[in-house]
Coordinates of C-alpha atoms in Angstrom, one line a residue:
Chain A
X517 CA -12.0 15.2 -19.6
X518 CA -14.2 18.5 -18.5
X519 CA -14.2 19.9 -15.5
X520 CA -16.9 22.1 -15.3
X521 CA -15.6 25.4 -13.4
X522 CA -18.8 26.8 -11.1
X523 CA -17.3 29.7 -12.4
X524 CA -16.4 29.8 -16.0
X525 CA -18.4 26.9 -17.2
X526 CA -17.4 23.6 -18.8
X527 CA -13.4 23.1 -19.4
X528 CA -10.8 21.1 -20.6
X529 CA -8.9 19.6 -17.5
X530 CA -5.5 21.0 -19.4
X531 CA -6.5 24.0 -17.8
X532 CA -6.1 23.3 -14.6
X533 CA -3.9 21.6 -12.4
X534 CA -4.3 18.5 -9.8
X535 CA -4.5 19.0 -6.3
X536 CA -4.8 15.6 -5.0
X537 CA -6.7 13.8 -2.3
X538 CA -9.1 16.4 -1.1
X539 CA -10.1 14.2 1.9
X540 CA -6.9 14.5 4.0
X541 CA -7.7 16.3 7.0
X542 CA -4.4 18.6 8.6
X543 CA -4.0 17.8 12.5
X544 CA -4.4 20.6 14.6
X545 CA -1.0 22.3 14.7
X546 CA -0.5 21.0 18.9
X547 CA -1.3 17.8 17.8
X548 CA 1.7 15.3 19.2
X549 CA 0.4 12.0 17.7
X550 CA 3.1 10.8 15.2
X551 CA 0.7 8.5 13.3
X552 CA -2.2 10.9 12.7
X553 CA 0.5 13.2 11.0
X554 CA 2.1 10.6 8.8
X555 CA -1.4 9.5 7.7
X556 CA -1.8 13.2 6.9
X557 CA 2.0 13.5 4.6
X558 CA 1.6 10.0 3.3
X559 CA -1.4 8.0 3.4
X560 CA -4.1 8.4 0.6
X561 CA -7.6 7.0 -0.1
X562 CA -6.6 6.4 -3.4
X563 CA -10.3 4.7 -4.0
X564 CA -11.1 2.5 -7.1
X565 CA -14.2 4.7 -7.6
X566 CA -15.5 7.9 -6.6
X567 CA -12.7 10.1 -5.8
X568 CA -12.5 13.7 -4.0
X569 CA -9.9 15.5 -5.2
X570 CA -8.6 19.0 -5.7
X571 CA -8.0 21.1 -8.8
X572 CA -6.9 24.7 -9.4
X573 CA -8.1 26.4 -12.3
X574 CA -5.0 27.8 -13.1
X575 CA -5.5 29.1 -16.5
X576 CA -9.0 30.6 -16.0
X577 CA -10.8 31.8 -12.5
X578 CA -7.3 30.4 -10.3
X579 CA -10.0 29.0 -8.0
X580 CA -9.4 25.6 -6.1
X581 CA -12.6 23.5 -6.7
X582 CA -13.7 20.2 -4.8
X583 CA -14.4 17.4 -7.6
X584 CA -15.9 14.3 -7.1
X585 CA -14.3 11.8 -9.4
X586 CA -15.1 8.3 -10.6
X587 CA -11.1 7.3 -11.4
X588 CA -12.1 4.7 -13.6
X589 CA -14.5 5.9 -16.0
X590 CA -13.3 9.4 -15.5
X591 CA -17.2 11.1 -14.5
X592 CA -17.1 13.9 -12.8
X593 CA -20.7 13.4 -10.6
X594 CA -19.8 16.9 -8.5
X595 CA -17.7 20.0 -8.6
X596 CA -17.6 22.5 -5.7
X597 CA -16.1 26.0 -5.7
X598 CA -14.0 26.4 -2.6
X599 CA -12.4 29.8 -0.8
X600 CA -14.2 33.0 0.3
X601 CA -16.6 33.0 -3.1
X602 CA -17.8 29.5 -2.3
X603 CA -20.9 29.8 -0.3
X604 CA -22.9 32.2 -3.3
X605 CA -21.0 30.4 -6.1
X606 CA -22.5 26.6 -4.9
X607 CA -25.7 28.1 -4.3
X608 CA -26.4 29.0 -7.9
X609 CA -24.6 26.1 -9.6
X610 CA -24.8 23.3 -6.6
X611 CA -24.7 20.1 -8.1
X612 CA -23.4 20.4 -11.0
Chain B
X891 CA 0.1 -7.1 -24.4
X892 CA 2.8 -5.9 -27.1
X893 CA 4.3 -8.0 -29.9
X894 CA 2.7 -11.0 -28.9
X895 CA 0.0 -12.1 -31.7
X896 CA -3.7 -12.7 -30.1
X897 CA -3.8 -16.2 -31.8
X898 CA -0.4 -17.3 -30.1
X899 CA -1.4 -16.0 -26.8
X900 CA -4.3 -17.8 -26.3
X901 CA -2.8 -21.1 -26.8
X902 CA -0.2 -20.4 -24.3
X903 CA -2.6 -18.7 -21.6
X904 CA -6.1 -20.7 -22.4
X905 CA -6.8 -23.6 -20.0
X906 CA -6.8 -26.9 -22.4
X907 CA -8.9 -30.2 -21.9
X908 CA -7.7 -32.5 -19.3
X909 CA -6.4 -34.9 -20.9
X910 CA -4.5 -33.1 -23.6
X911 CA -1.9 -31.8 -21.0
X912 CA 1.4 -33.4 -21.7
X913 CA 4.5 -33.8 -19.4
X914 CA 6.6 -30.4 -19.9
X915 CA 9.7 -30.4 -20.9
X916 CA 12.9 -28.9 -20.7
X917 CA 14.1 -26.6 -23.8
X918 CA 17.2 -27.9 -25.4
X919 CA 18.5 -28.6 -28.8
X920 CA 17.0 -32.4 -28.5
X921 CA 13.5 -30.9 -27.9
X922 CA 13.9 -28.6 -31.0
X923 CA 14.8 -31.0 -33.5
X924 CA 11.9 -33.5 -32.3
X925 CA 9.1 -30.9 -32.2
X926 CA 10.6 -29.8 -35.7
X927 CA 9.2 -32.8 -37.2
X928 CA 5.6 -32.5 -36.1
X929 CA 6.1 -28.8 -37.0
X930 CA 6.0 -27.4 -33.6
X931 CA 2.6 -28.3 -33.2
X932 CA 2.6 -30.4 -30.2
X933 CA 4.9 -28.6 -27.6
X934 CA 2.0 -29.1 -25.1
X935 CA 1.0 -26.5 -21.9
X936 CA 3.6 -25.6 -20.0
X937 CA 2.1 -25.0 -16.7
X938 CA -1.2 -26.6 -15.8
X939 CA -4.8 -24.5 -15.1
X940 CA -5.5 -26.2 -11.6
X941 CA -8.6 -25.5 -9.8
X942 CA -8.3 -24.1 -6.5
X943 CA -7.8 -26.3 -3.6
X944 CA -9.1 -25.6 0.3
X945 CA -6.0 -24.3 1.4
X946 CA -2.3 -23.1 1.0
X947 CA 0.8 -22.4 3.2
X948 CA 1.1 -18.5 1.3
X949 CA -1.4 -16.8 -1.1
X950 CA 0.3 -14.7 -3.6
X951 CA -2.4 -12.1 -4.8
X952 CA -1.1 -11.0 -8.6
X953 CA 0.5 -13.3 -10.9
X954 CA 2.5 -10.3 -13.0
X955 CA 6.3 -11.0 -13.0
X956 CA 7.0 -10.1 -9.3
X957 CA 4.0 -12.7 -7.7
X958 CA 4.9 -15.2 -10.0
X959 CA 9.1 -14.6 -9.3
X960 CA 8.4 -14.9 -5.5
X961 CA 6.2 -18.0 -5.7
X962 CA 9.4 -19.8 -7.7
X963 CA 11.5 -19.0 -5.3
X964 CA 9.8 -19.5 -2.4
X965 CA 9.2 -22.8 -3.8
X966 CA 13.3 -23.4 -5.0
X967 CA 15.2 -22.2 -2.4
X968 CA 12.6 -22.1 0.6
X969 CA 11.0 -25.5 -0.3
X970 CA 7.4 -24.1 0.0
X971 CA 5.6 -25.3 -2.2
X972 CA 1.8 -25.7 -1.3
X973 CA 1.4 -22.0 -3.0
X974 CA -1.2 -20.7 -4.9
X975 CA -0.6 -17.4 -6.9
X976 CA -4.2 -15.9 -7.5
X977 CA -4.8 -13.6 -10.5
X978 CA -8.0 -11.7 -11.5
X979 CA -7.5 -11.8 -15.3
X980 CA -4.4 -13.4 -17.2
X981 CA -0.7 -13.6 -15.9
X982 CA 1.1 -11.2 -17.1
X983 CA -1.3 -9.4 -18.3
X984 CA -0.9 -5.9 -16.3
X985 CA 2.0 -4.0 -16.0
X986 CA 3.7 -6.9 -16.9
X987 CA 3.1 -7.0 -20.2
X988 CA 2.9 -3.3 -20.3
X989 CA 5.9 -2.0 -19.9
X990 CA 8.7 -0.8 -21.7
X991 CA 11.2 -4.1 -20.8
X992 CA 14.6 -1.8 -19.0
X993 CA 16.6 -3.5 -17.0
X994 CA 18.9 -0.8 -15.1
X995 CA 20.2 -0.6 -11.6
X996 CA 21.9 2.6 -11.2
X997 CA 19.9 4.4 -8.4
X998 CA 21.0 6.9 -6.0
X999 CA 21.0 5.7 -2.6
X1000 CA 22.5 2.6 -0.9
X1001 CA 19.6 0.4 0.1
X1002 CA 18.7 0.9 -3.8
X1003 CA 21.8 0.2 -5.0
X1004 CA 21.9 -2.8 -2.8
X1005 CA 18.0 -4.0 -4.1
X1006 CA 18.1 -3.0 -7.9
X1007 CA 22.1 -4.8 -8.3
X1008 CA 20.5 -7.8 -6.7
X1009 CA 18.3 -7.9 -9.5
X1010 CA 20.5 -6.9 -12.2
X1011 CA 23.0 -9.9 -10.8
X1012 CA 19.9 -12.5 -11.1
X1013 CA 19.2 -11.1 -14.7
X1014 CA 22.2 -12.3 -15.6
X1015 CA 22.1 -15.9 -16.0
X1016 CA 17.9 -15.7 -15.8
X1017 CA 17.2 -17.8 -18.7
X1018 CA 19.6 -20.2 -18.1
X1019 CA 18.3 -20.5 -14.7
X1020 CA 14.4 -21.0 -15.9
X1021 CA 15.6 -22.9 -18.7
X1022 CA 13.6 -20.5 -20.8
X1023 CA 15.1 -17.5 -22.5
X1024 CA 14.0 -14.4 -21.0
X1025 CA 16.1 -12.4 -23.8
X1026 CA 18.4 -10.1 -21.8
X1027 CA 20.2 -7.9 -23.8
X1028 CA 22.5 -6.1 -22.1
X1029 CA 23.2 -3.2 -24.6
X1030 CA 23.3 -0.4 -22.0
X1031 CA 20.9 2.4 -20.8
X1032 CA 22.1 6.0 -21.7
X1033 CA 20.5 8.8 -19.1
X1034 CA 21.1 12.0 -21.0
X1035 CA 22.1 15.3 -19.4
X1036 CA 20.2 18.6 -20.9
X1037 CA 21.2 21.4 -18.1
X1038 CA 23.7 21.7 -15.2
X1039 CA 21.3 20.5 -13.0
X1040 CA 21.0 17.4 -14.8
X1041 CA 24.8 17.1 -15.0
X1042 CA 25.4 17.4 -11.0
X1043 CA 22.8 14.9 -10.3
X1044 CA 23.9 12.2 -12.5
X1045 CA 27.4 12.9 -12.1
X1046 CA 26.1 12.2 -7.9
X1047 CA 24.7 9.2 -9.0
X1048 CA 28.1 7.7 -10.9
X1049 CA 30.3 8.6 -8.0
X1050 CA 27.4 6.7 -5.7
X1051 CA 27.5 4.0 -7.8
X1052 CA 31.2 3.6 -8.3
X1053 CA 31.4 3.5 -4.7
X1054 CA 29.0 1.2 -3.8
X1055 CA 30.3 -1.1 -7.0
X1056 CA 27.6 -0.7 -9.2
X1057 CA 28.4 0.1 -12.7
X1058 CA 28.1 3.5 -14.2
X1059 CA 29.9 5.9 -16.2
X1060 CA 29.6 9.5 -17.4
X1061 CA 30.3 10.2 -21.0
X1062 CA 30.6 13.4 -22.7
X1063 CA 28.0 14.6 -25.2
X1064 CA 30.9 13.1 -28.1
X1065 CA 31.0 10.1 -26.3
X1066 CA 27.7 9.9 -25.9
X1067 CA 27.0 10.2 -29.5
X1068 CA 29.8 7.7 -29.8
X1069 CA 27.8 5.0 -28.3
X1070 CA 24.6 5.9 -29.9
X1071 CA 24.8 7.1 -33.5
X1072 CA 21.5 8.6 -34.0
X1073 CA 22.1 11.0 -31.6
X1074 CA 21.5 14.7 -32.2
X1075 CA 23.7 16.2 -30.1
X1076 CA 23.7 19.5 -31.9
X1077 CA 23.8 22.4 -29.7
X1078 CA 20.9 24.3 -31.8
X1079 CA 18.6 22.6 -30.0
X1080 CA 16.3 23.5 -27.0
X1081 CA 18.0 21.4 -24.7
X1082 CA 21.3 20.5 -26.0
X1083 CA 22.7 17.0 -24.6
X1084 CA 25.5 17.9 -22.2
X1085 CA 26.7 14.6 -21.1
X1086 CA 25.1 11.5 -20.3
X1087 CA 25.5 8.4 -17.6
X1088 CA 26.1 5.0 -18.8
X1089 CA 25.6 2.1 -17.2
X1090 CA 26.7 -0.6 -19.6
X1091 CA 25.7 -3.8 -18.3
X1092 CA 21.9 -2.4 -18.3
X1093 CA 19.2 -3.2 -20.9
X1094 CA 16.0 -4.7 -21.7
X1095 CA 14.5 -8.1 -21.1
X1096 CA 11.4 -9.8 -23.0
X1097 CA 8.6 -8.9 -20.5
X1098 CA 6.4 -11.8 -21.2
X1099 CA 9.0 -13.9 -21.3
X1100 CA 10.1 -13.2 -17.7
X1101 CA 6.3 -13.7 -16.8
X1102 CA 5.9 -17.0 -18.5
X1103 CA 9.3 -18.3 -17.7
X1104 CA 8.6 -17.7 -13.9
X1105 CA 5.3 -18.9 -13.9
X1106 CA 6.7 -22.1 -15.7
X1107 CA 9.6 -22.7 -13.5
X1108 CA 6.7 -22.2 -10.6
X1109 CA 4.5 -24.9 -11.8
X1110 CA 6.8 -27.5 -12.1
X1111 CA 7.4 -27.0 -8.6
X1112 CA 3.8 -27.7 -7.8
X1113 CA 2.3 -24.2 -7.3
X1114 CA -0.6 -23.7 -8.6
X1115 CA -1.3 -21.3 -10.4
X1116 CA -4.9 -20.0 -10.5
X1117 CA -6.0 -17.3 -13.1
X1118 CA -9.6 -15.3 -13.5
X1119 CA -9.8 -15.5 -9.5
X1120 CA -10.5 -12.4 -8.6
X1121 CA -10.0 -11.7 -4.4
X1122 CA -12.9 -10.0 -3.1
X1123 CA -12.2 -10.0 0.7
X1124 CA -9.3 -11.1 3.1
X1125 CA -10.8 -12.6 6.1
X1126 CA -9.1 -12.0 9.8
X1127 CA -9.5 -14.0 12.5
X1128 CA -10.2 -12.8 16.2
X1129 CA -6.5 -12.4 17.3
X1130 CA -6.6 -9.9 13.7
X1131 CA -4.4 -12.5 11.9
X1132 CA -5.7 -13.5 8.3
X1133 CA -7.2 -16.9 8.0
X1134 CA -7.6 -16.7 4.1
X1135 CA -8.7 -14.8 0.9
X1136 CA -12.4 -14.6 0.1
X1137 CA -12.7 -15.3 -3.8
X1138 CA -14.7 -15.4 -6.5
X1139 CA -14.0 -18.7 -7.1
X1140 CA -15.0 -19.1 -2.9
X1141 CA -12.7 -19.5 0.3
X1142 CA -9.5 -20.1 0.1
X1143 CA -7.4 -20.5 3.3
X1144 CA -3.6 -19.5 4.1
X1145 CA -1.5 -19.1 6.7
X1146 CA 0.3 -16.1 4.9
X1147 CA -0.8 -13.7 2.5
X1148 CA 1.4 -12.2 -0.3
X1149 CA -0.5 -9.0 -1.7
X1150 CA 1.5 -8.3 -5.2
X1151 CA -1.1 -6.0 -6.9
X1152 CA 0.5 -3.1 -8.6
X1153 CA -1.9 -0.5 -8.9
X1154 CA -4.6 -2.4 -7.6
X1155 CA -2.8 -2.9 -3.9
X1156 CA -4.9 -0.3 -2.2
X1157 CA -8.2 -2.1 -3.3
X1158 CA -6.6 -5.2 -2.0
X1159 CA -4.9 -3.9 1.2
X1160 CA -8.5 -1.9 2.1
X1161 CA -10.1 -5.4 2.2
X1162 CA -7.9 -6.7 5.2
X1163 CA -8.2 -2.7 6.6
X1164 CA -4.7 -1.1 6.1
X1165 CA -4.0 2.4 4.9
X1166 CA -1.1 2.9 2.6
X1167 CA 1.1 5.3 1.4
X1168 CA 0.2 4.9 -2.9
X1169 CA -1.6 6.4 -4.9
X1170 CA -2.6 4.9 -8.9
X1171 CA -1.8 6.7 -12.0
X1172 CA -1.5 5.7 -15.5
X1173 CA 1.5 5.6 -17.3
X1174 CA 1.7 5.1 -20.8
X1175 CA 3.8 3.5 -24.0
X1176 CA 3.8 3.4 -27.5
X1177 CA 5.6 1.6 -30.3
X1178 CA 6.2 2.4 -34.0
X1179 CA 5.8 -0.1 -37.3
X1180 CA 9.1 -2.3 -36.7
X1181 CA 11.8 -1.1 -38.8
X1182 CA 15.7 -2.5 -39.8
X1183 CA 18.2 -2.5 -36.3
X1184 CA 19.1 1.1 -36.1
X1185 CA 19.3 1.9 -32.6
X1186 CA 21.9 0.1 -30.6
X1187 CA 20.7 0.6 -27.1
X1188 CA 18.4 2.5 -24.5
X1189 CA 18.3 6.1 -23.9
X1190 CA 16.6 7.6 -21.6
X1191 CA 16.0 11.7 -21.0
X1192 CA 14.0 12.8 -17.9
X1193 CA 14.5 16.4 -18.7
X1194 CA 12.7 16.2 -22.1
X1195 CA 10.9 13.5 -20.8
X1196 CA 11.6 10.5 -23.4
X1197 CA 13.3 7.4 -23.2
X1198 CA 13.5 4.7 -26.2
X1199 CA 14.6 1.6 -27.2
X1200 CA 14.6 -1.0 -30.4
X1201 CA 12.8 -4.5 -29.8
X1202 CA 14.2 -7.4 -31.5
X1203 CA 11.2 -7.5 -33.5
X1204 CA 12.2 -3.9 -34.9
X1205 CA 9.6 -1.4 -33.3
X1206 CA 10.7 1.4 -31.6
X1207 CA 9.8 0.8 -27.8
X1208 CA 8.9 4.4 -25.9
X1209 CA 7.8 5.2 -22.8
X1210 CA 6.0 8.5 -21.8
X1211 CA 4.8 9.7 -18.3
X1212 CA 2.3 9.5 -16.0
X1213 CA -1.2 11.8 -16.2
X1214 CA -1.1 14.5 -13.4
X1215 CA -4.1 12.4 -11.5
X1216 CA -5.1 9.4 -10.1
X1217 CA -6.5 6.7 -12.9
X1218 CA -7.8 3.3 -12.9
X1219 CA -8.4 3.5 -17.0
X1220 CA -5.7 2.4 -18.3
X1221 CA -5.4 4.9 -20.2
X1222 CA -4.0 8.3 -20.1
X1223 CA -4.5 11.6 -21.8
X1224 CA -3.8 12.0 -25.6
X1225 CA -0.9 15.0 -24.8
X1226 CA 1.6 12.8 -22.6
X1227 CA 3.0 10.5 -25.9
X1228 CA 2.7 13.6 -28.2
X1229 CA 4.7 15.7 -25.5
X1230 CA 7.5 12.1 -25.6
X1231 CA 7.1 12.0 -29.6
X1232 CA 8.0 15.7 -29.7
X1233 CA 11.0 15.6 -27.5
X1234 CA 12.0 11.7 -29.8
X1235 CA 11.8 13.8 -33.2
X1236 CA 14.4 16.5 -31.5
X1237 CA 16.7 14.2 -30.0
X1238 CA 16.8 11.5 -32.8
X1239 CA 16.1 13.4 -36.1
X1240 CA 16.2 10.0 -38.4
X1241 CA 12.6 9.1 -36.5
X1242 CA 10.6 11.9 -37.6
X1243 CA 9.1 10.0 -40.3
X1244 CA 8.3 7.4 -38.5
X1245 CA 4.6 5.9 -37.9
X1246 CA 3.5 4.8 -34.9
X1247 CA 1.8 1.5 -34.5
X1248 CA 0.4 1.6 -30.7
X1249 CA -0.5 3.4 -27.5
X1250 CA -1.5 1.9 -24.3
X1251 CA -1.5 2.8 -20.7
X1252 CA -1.4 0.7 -16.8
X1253 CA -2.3 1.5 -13.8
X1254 CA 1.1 2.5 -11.4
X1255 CA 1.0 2.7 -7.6
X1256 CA 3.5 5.1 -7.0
X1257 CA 4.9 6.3 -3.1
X1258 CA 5.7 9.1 -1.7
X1259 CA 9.8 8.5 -2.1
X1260 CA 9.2 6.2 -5.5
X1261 CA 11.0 3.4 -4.2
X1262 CA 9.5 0.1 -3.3
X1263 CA 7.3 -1.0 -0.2
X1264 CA 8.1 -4.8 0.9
X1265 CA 7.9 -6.7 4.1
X1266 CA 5.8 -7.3 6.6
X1267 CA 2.3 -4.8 7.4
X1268 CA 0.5 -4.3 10.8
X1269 CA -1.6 -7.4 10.1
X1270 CA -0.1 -10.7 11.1
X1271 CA 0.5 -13.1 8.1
X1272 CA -0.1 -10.0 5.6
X1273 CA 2.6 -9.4 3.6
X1274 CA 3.0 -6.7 0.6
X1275 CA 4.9 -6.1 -2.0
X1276 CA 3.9 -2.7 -3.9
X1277 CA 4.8 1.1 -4.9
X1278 CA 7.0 -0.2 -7.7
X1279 CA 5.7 3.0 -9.5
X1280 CA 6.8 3.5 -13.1
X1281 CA 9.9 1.3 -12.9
X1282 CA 9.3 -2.4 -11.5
X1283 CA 9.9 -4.5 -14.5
X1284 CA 13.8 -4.3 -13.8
X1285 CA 13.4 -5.3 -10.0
X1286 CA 11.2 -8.4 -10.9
X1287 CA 14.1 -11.2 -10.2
X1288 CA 15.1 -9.6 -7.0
X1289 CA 11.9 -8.3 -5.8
X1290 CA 10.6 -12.1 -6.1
X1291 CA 14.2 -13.4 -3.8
X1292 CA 14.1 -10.8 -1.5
X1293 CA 10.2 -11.2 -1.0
X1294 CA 10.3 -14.9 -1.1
X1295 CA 12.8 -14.9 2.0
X1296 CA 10.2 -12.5 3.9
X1297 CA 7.3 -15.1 3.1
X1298 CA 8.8 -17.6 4.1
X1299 CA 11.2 -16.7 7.1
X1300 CA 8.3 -14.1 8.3
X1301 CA 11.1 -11.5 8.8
X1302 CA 12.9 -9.2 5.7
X1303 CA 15.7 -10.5 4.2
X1304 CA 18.3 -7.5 4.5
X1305 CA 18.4 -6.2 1.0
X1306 CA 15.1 -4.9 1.5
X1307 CA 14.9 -4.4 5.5
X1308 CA 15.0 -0.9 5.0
X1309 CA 11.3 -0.7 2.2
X1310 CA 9.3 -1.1 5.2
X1311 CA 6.2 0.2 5.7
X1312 CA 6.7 1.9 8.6
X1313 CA 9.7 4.1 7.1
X1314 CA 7.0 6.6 6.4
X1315 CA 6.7 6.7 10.1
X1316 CA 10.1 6.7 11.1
X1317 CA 11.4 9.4 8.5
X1318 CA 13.9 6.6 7.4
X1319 CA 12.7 7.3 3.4
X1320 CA 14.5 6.5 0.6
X1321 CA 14.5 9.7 -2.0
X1322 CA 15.0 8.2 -5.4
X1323 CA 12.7 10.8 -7.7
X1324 CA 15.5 11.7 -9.2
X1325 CA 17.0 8.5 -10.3
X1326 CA 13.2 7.2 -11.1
X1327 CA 13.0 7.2 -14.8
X1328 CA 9.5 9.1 -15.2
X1329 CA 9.0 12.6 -13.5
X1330 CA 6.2 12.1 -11.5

């Protein structure tokens, strides 16, 4: 499988390390509602298609990137670079 | 599916002419010597291909061993037995057939113990009980010990065990080489074996076997048992209870819904709208060309990641781990079984040479605390049994009792009370990643 890094170009995903479900959203930290923070430590999409998840390209750039994911053919349709370089880094390679 | 030729399969699993069914009958010594004379040609189905009827008292989604063990016994000893078990391909013919066939119960915490022994006491007279032998083989599983960390926590676990009466034993590295010859317990290596816990009575069962035998034992009870019927929706009636299964093979109502889907429970469980805690991975196994008996019974190393076994047909049965991220495929990435080959060839120098014949992979829905989810969900007549993650095949008896008794009484049965759902609300988890046999 390649990942292709905004940053360093296409690379083997041995280099780099899952994140997991990149759709959880945190609760804000007053938030008192016991359910909305167990979905948020437990519950998954865990989707039977396209998937957004988190990697970290640990042995290149180190930056966390946004794929999109089909989990059962393994086709990467999207990869977004995230952090304070993401906003010029998606503008020259957005899409791909 | 492993060790099973194609040509054999397909007469067992292919629906026949009507017509051509005969009455089945029981295995004995009788039935051998008169099927011996037509050369074993005319042993007949032995459960029937029915088509689907309008409607059933529970739906089992998933006829791998656990659907097909709680459909038996809800039809033995709760007398249920307008069932239908529904599977989208073959039975048996996920994880199931899959798998690498140990039978163990020597978890960490109580409610485990309590689920696991349940299902180790079942194994034991299994075949007897399904007239149809299931080959146990209780040659015990071997957890090795590489570092003192290894060494406290299985040394926890045989105390836990002792006091809770399940069976397990620590055994020096001698000892352990004792019990299992090929053993390199040489301290030159990277991670020398330091001990190892034994639980004797463990082992490995034939996986189809258990599959068929069920789904046998099932049939003559009357289920039916309905195969390529895929569900596609699970329809709710106003008051939010289910009122049946959508299918491709149309409506089918029930009063209760089973959902026994492995790695395909969130698919299933999103149809009738309820979240859960799993996520899918692929785990992986391999076997080598079948060799002469050489390796007297299971060992398992989560350090090195590597745990092996000898079929009766000869090949050497290993498991590897799962890929770092989610997978429908069934398949996983190339450097998983090299990494378990690498760590094989230090443990067990004699299988360096060795070829190896195949690699394949399913799809796992592990949990957040790797132990199993089963009772009731928010929906009313929805019931689940899932998150068996990487180690379900030994649970399959006493997953099917325990989840039989919830299908049919509506309320848990206490062995597994505590693997509710809603224990990820409560907090009231129950931690077994480090007795689980693959590092997540």
């Amino acid at each position: 499988m390649l990942i292709h890094c905004p940053a360093c170009g296409p690379r083997s995903h041995h280099e780099f390390t899952y994140g997991g479900d990149a759709t959880i959203v945190r609760p804000a930290p007053d938030d008192t509602d016991i359910a909305r923070w167990q979905a948020f430590v437990y519950d998954r999409e865990n989707p039977r298609g396209d998937h957004q998840e988190l990697w970290h390209h640990v042995f290149g750039c180190r930056h966390w990137l946004k794929v999109t994911r089909n989990v059962t053919t393994h086709d990467i349709s999207a990869v977004e670079l995230l952090g304070p370089h993401a906003k010029d880094a998606n503008a020259g390679e957005a899409g791909r | 599916m492993p060790g099973v030729p194609k040509r054999r399969l397909d007469l067992w699993l292919r629906p026949g002419k009507k017509g051509r069914q005969r009455q089945m009958s029981r295995f004995n010594f009788w039935e051998l010597a008169k099927n011996a004379l037509s050369a074993h040609e005319n042993w007949g189905r032995q459960w029937r291909a029915p088509e689907p009827k309008g409607e059933y008292d529970v739906v089992i989604i998933g006829a791998g061993g656990h659907g097909l063990a709680t459909a038996y016994y809800l039809a033995k000893e709760h007398g249920v037995t307008n069932v239908a078990v529904l599977e989208k391909g073959w039975l048996g013919g996920g994880n199931t057939g899959r798998n690498t066939t140990i039978v163990r119960s020597n978890y960490l915490w109580e409610e485990s113990e309590g689920l696991y022994d349940h299902a180790m006491d079942l194994w034991q007279n299994l075949s007897q009980e399904l007239n149809y032998n299931v080959m146990y083989s209780a040659r015990g599983v071997m957890m090795l010990a590489h570092t003192i960390h290894d060494v406290q926590v299985f040394k926890r676990h045989v105390y836990a065990n002792r006091l809770a009466g399940v069976q397990n034993e620590w055994l020096t590295a001698e000892e352990a080489k004792e019990y299992c010859p090929p053993l390199n317990i040489s301290k030159n290596m990277r991670y020398p074996v330091l001990g190892a816990a034994l639980q004797r009575k463990a082992g490995v069962a034939r996986h189809d076997a258990v599959a068929w035998g069920y789904a046998r034992g099932a049939d003559k009870y009357g289920v039916d048992i309905i195969q390529n019927c895929a569900v596609t929706g699970i329809r709710r009636g106003a008051d939010g209870a289910v009122e049946g299964v959508e299918t491709s093979r149309g409506f089918i109502r029930a009063k209760k819904i089973g959902v026994v889907a492995a790695g395909h429970t969130t698919t299933v469980m999103d149809m009738a709208g309820v979240r859960m805690p799993l996520e899918s991975y692929p785990l992986q196994a391999l076997v080598s060309e079948p060799v002469k008996p050489c390796f007297p019974c299971v060992v398992m190393s989560n350090t090195i990641h590597a745990y092996m076994s000898q079929s009766d047909k000869g090949e050497l049965v290993i498991g590897a781990g799962t890929d770092q991220y989610i997978s429908y495929s069934q398949t996983g990435g190339l450097q998983i079984p090299a990494h378990t080959i690498e760590a094989i060839c230090e443990l067990f120098p004699m299988f360096r040479r060795m070829r190896m014949l195949r690699n394949w992979g399913g799809t796992v829905d592990v949990t957040p605390d790797r132990s199993p989810i089963i009772g009731k969900t928010p929906v009313p007549g929805l019931f689940v049994n899932c998150g068996w993650g990487t180690g379900g095949f030994k649970a399959t008896p006493g997953s099917g009792h325990v989840f039989a008794h919830t299908l049919a009484k509506g309320e848990p049965h206490p062995i597994n009370a505590p693997f509710t759902l809603d224990r990820y609300r409560t907090g009231r988890l129950i931690d077994e990643a480090a007795a689980a046999a693959v590092a997540h």
